[in-house]
PDB file of C-alpha atoms in Angstrom:
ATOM      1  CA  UNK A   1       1.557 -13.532   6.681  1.00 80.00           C
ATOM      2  CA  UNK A   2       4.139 -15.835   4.545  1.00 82.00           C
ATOM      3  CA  UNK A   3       1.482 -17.792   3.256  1.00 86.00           C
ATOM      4  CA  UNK A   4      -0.259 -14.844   1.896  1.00 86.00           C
ATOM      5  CA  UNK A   5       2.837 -13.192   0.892  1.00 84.00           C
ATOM      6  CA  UNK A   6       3.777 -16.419  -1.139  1.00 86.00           C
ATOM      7  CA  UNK A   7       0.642 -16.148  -2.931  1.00 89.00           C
ATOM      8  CA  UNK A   8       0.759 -12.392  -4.117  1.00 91.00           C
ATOM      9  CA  UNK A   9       4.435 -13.015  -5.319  1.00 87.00           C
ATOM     10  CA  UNK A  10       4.927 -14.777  -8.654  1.00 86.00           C
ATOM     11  CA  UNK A  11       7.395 -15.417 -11.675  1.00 86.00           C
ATOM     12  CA  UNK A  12       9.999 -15.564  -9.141  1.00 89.00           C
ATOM     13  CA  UNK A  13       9.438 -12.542  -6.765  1.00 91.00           C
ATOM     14  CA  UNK A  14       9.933 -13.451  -2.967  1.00 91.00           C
ATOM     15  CA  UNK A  15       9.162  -9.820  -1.405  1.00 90.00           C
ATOM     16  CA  UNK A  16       5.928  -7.532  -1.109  1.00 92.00           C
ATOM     17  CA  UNK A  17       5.280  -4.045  -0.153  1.00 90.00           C
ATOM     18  CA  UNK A  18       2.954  -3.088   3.011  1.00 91.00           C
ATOM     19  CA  UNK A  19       1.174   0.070   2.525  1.00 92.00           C
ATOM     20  CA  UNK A  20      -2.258   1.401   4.584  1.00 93.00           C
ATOM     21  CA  UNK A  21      -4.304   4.376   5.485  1.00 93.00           C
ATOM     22  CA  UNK A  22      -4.996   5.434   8.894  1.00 91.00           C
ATOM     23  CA  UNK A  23      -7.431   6.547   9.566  1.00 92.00           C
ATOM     24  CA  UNK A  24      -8.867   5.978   5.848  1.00 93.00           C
ATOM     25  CA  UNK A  25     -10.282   9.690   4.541  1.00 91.00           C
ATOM     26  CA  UNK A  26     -14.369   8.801   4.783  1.00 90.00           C
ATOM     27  CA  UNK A  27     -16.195  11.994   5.363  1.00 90.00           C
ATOM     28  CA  UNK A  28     -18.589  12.199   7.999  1.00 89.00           C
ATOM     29  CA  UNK A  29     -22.091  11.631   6.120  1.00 87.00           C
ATOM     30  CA  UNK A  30     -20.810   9.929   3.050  1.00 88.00           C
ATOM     31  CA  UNK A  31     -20.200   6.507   2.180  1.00 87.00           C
ATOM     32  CA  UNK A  32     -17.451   4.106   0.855  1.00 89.00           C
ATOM     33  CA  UNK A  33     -18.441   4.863  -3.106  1.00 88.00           C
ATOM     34  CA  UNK A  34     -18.478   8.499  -2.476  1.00 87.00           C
ATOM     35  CA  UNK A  35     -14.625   8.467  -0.908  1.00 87.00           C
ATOM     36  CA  UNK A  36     -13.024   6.452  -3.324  1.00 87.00           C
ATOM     37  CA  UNK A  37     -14.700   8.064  -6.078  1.00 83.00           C
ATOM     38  CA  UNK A  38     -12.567  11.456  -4.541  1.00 79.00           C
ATOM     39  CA  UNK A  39      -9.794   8.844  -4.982  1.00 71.00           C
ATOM     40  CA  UNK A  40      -9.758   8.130  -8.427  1.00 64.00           C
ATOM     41  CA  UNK A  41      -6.483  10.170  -8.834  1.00 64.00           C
ATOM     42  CA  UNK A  42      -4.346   9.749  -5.619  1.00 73.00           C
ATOM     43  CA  UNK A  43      -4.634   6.584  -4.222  1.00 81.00           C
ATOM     44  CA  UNK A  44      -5.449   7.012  -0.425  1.00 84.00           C
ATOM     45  CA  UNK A  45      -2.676   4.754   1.185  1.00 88.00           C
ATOM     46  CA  UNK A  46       0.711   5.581   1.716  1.00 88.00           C
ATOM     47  CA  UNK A  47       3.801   3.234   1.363  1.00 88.00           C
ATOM     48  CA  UNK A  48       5.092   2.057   4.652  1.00 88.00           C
ATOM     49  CA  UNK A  49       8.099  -0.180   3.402  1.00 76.00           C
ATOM     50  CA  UNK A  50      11.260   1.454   2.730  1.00 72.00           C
ATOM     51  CA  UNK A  51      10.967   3.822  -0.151  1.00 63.00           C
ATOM     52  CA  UNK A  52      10.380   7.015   0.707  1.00 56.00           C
ATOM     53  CA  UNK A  53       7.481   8.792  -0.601  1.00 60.00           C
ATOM     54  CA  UNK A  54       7.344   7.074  -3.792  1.00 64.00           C
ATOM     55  CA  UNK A  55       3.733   6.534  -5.245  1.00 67.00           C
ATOM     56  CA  UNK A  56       2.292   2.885  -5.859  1.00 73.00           C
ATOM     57  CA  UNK A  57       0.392   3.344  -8.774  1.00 77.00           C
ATOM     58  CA  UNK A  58       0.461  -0.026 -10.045  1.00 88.00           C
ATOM     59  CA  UNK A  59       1.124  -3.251  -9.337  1.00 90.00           C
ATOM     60  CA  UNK A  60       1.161  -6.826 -10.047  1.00 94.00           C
ATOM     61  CA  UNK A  61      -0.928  -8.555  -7.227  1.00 94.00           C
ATOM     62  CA  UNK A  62      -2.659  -7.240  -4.016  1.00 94.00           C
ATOM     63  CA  UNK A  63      -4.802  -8.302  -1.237  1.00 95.00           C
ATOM     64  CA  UNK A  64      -6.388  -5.241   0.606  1.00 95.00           C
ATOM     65  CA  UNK A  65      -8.610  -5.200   3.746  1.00 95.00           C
ATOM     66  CA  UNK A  66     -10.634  -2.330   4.486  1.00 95.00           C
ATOM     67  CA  UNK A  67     -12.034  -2.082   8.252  1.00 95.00           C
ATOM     68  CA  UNK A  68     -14.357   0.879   9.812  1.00 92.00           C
ATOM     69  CA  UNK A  69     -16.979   1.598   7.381  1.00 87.00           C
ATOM     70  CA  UNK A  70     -20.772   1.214   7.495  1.00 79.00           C
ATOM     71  CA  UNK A  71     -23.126  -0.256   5.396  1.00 76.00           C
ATOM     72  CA  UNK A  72     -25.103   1.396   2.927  1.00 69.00           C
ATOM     73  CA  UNK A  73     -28.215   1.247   1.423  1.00 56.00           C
ATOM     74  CA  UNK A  74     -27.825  -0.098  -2.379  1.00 50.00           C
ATOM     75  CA  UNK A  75     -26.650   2.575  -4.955  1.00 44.00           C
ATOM     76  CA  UNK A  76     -28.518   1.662  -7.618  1.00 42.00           C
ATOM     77  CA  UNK A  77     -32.147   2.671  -8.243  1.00 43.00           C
ATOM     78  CA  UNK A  78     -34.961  -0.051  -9.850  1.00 46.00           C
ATOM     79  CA  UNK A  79     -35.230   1.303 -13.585  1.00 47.00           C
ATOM     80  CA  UNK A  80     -32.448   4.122 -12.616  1.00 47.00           C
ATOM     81  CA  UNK A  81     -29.273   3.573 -15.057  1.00 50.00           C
ATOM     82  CA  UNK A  82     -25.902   3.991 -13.095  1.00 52.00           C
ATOM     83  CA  UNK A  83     -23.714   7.101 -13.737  1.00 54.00           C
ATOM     84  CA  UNK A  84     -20.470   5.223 -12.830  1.00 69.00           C
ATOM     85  CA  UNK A  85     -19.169   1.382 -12.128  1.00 75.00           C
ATOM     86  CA  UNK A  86     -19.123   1.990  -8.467  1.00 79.00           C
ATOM     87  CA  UNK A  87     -22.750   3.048  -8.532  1.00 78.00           C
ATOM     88  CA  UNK A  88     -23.725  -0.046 -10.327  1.00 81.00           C
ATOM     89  CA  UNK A  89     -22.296  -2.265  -6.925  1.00 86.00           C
ATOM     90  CA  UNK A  90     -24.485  -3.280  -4.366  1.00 84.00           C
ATOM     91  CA  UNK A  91     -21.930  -4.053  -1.520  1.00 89.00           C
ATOM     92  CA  UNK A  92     -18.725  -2.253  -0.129  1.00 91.00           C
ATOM     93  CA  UNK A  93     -17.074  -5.839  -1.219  1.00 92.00           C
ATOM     94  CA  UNK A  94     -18.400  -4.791  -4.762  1.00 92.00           C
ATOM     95  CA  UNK A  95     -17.422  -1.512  -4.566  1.00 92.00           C
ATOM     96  CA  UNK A  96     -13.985  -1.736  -3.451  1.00 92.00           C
ATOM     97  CA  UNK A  97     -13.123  -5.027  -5.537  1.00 93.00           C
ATOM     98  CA  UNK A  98     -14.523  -2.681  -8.426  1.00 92.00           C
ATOM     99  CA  UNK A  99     -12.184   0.006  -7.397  1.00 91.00           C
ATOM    100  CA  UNK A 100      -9.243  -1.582  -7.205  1.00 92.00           C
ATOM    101  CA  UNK A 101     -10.365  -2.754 -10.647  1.00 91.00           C
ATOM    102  CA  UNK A 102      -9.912   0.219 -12.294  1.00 89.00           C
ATOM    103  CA  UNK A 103      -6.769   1.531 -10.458  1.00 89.00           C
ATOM    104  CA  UNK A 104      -4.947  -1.238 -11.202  1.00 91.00           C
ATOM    105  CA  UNK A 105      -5.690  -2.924 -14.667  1.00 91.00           C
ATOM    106  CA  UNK A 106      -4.356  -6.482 -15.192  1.00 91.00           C
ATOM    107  CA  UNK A 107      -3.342  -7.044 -11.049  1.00 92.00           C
ATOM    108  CA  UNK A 108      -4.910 -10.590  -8.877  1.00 93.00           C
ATOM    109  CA  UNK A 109      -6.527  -8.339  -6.498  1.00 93.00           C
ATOM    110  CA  UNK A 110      -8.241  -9.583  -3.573  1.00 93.00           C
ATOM    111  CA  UNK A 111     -10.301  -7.405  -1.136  1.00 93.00           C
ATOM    112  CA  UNK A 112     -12.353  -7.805   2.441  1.00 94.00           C
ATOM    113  CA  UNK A 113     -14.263  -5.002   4.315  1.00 94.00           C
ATOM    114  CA  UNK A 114     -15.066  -5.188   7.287  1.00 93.00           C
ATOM    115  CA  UNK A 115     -17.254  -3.537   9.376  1.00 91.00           C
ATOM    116  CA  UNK A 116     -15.565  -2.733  12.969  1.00 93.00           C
ATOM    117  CA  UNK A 117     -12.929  -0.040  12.859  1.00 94.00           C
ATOM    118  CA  UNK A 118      -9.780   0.456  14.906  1.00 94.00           C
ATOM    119  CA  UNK A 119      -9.786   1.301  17.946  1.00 95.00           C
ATOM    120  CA  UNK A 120      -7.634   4.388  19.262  1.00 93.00           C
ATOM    121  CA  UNK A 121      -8.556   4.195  22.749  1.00 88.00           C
ATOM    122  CA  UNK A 122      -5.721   5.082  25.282  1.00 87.00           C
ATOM    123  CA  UNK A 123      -3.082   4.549  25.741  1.00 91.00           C
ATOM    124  CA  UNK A 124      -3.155   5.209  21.585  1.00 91.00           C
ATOM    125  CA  UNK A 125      -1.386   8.162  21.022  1.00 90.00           C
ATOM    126  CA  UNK A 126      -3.879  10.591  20.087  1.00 87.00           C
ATOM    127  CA  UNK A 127      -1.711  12.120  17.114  1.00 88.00           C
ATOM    128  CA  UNK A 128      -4.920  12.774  14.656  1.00 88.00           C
ATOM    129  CA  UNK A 129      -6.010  16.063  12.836  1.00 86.00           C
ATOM    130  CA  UNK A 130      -8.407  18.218  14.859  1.00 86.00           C
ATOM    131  CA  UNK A 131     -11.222  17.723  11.528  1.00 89.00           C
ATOM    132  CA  UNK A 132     -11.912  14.368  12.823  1.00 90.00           C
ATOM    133  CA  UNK A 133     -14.732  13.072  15.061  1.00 90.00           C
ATOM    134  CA  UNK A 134     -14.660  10.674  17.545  1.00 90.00           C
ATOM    135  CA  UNK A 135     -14.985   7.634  14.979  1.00 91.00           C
ATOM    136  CA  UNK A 136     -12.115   9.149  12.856  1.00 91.00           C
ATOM    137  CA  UNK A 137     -14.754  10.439  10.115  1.00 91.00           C
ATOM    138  CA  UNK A 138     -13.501  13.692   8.246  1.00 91.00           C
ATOM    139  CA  UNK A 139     -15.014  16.836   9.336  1.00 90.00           C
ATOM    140  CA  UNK A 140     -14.992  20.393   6.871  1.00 84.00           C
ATOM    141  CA  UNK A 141     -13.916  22.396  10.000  1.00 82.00           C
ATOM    142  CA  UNK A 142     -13.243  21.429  13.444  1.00 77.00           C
ATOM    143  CA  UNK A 143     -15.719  21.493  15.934  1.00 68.00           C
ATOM    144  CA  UNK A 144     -16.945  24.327  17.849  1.00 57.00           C
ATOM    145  CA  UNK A 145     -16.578  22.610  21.036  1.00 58.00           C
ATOM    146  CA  UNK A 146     -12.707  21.538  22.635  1.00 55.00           C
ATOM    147  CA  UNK A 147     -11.694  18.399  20.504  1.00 57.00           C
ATOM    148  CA  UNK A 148     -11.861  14.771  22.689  1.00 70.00           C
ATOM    149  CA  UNK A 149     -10.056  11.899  22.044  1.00 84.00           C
ATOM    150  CA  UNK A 150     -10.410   9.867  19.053  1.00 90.00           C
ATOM    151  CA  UNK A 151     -11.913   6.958  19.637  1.00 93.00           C
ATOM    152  CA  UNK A 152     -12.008   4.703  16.391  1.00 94.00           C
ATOM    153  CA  UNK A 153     -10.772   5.042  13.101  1.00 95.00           C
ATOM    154  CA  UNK A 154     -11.529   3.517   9.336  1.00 95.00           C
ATOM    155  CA  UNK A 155      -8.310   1.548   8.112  1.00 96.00           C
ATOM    156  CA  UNK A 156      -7.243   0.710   5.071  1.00 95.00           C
ATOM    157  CA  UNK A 157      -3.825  -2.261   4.913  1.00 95.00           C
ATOM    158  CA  UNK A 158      -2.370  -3.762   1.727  1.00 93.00           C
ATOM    159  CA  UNK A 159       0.209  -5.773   0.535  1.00 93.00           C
ATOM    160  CA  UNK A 160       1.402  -5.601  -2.840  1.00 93.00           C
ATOM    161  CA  UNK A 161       3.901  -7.224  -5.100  1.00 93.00           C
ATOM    162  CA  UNK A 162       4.774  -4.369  -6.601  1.00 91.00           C
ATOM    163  CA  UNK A 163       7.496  -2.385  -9.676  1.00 91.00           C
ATOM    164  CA  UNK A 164       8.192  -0.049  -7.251  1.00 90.00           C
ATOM    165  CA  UNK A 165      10.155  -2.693  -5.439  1.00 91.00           C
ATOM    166  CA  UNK A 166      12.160  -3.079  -7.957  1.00 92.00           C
ATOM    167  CA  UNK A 167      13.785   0.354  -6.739  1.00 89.00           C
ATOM    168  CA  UNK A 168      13.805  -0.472  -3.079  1.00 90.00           C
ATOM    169  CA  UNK A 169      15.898  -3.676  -3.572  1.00 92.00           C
ATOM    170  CA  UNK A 170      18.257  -1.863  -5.760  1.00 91.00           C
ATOM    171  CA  UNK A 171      18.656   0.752  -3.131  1.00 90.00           C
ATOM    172  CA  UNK A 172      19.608  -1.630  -0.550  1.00 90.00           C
ATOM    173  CA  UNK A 173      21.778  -3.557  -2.797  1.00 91.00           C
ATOM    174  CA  UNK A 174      23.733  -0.173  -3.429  1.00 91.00           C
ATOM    175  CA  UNK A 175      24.128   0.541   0.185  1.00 88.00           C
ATOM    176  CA  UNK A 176      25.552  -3.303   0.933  1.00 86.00           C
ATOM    177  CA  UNK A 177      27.487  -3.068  -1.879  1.00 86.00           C
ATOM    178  CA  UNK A 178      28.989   0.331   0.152  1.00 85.00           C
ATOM    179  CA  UNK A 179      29.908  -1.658   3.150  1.00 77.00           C
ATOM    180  CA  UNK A 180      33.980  -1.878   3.372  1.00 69.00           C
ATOM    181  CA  UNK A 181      33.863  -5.434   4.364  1.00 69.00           C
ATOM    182  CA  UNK A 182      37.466  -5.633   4.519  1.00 69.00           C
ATOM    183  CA  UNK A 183      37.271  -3.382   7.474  1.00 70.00           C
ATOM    184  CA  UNK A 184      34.386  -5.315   9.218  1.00 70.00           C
ATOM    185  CA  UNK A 185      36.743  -7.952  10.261  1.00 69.00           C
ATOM    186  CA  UNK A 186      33.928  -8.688  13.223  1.00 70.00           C
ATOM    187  CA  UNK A 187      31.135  -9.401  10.348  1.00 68.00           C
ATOM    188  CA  UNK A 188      32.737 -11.990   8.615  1.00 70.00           C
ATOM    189  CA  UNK A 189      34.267 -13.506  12.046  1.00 72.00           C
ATOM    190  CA  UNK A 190      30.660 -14.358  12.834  1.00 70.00           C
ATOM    191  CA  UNK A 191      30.618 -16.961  10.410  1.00 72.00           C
ATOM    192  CA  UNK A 192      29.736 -15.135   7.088  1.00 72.00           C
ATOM    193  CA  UNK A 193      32.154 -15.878   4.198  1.00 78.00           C
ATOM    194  CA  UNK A 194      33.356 -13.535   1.893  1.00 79.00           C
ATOM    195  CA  UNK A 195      32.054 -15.648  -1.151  1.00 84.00           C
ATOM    196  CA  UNK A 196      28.559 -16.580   0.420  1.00 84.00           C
ATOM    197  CA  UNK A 197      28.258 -12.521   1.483  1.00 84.00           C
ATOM    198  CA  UNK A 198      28.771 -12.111  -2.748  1.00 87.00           C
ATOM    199  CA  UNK A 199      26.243 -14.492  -3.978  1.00 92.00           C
ATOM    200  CA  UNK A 200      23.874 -12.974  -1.494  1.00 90.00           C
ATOM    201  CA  UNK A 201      24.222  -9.856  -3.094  1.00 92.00           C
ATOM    202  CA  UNK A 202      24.007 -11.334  -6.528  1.00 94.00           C
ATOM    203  CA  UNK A 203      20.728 -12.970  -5.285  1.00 95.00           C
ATOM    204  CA  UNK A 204      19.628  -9.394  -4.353  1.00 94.00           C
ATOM    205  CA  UNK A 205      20.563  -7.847  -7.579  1.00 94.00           C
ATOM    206  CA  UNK A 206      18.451 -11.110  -9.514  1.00 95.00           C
ATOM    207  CA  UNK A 207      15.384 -10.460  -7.248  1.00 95.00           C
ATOM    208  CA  UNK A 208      15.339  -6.798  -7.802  1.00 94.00           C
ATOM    209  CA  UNK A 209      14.952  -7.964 -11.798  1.00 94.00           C
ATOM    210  CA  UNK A 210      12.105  -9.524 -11.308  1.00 93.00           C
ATOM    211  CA  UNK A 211       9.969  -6.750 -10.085  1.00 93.00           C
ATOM    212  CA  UNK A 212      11.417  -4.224 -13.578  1.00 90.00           C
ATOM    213  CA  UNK A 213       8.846  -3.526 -16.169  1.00 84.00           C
ATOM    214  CA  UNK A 214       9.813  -1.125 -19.049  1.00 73.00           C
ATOM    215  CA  UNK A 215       9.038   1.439 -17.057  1.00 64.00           C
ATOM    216  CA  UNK A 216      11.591   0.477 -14.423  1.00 55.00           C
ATOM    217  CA  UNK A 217      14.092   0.011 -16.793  1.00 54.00           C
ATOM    218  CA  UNK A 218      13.727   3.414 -19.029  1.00 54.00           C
ATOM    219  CA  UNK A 219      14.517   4.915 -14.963  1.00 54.00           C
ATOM    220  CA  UNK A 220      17.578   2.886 -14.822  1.00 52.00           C
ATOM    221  CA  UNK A 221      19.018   4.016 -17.832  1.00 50.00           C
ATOM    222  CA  UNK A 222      18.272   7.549 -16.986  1.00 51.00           C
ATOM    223  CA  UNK A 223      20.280   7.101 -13.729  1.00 51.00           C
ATOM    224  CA  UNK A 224      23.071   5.314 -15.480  1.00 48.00           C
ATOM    225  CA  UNK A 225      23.353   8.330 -17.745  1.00 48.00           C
ATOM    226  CA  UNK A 226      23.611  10.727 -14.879  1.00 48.00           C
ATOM    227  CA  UNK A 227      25.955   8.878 -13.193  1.00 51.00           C
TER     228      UNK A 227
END
């Protein structure tokens, strides 16, 4: 995990975002290109780091596995011209290298799929949406029968080194900078100076930096303004 961490962050960022789907929205009957081509719009993971709900619609570098789907038959037809990029791939590699592509212009991305999905076998807590089957697969309505267990589910991980970092390292910055450390005689008696507790904040503050793009910093201005 540090190793691949190290090599997603760049021109001086340390720190990189973890975001996933589970289970991964695939429904039943219809392949990888037809899901992510429902995706083109909302992305279909969710950020897991601190940050609240905040979208991650772009970033700088990403490596993304994808687990849980089948294979497919090739979508493109001898003397058949392709209606889209994703139809022109051959492989779910293809197809979600291509995607990832075209969400995020300009980012290293790196991408594996692989075939077995995760397993939600007890004691897994069994917290999933009656419209899924037993391999996690989306359903239009729930079955007619009394729902069982979900067995497996398609998962999608990623880490990114992403802008929207830049607003999670500010926020904690803010909150340390909160701290009364004058009255957390305890903190400081466990070896932490005063001056070393400073620069570490100043180190925070530099590191948030790195992640701003003029996007970033047109949002800090607006807050300054407010404030």
């Amino acid at each position: 995990m540090l190793h691949l961490a190290e090599a997603l962050a760049f021109s001086g960022r340390k720190v990189v975002a973890a975001l996933a789907a589970l289970p991964f929205p695939v429904v039943h009957g219809h392949s990888l290109r037809d899901a992510l081509r429902t995706q083109q719009q909302a992305l279909p993971w969710k950020l897991l780091s601190s940050g609240g709900e905040q979208q991650v619609s772009r970033c700088f570098a990403q490596s993304v596995v994808l687990r849980g789907i089948c294979r497919e038959n090739p979508g493109s037809c001898p003397g058949k011209r392709p209606h889209s990029a994703l139809q022109a791939c051959e492989t779910e590699e293809e197809i979600l290298q291509r995607y990832l592509q075209t969400a995020f212009p300009g980012a290293f991305s790196t991408s594996h799929v692989l075939e077995q999905p995760c397993p939600t076998l007890p004691p897994y807590p069994q917290f999933f949406s009656p419209l899924l089957t037993k391999q996690g697969l989306l359903l239009d309505k729930p079955l007619g029968s009394p729902s069982t267990a979900v067995e497996s589910v398609p998962v999608a991980a990623a880490l990114q080194s992403a802008p929207v970092l830049h607003a999670v390292l500010q926020g904690l910055c803010r909150e340390l900078r909160a701290l009364g450390t004058r009255r957390w005689a305890g903190f400081f008696a466990a070896g932490v100076e005063e001056e070393d507790f400073r620069e570490a904040l100043h180190d925070l503050r530099a590191l948030a930096e790195c992640y701003k793009t003029h996007l970033e910093a047109d949002e800090s201005e607006d807050e300054t303004d407010s404030d």
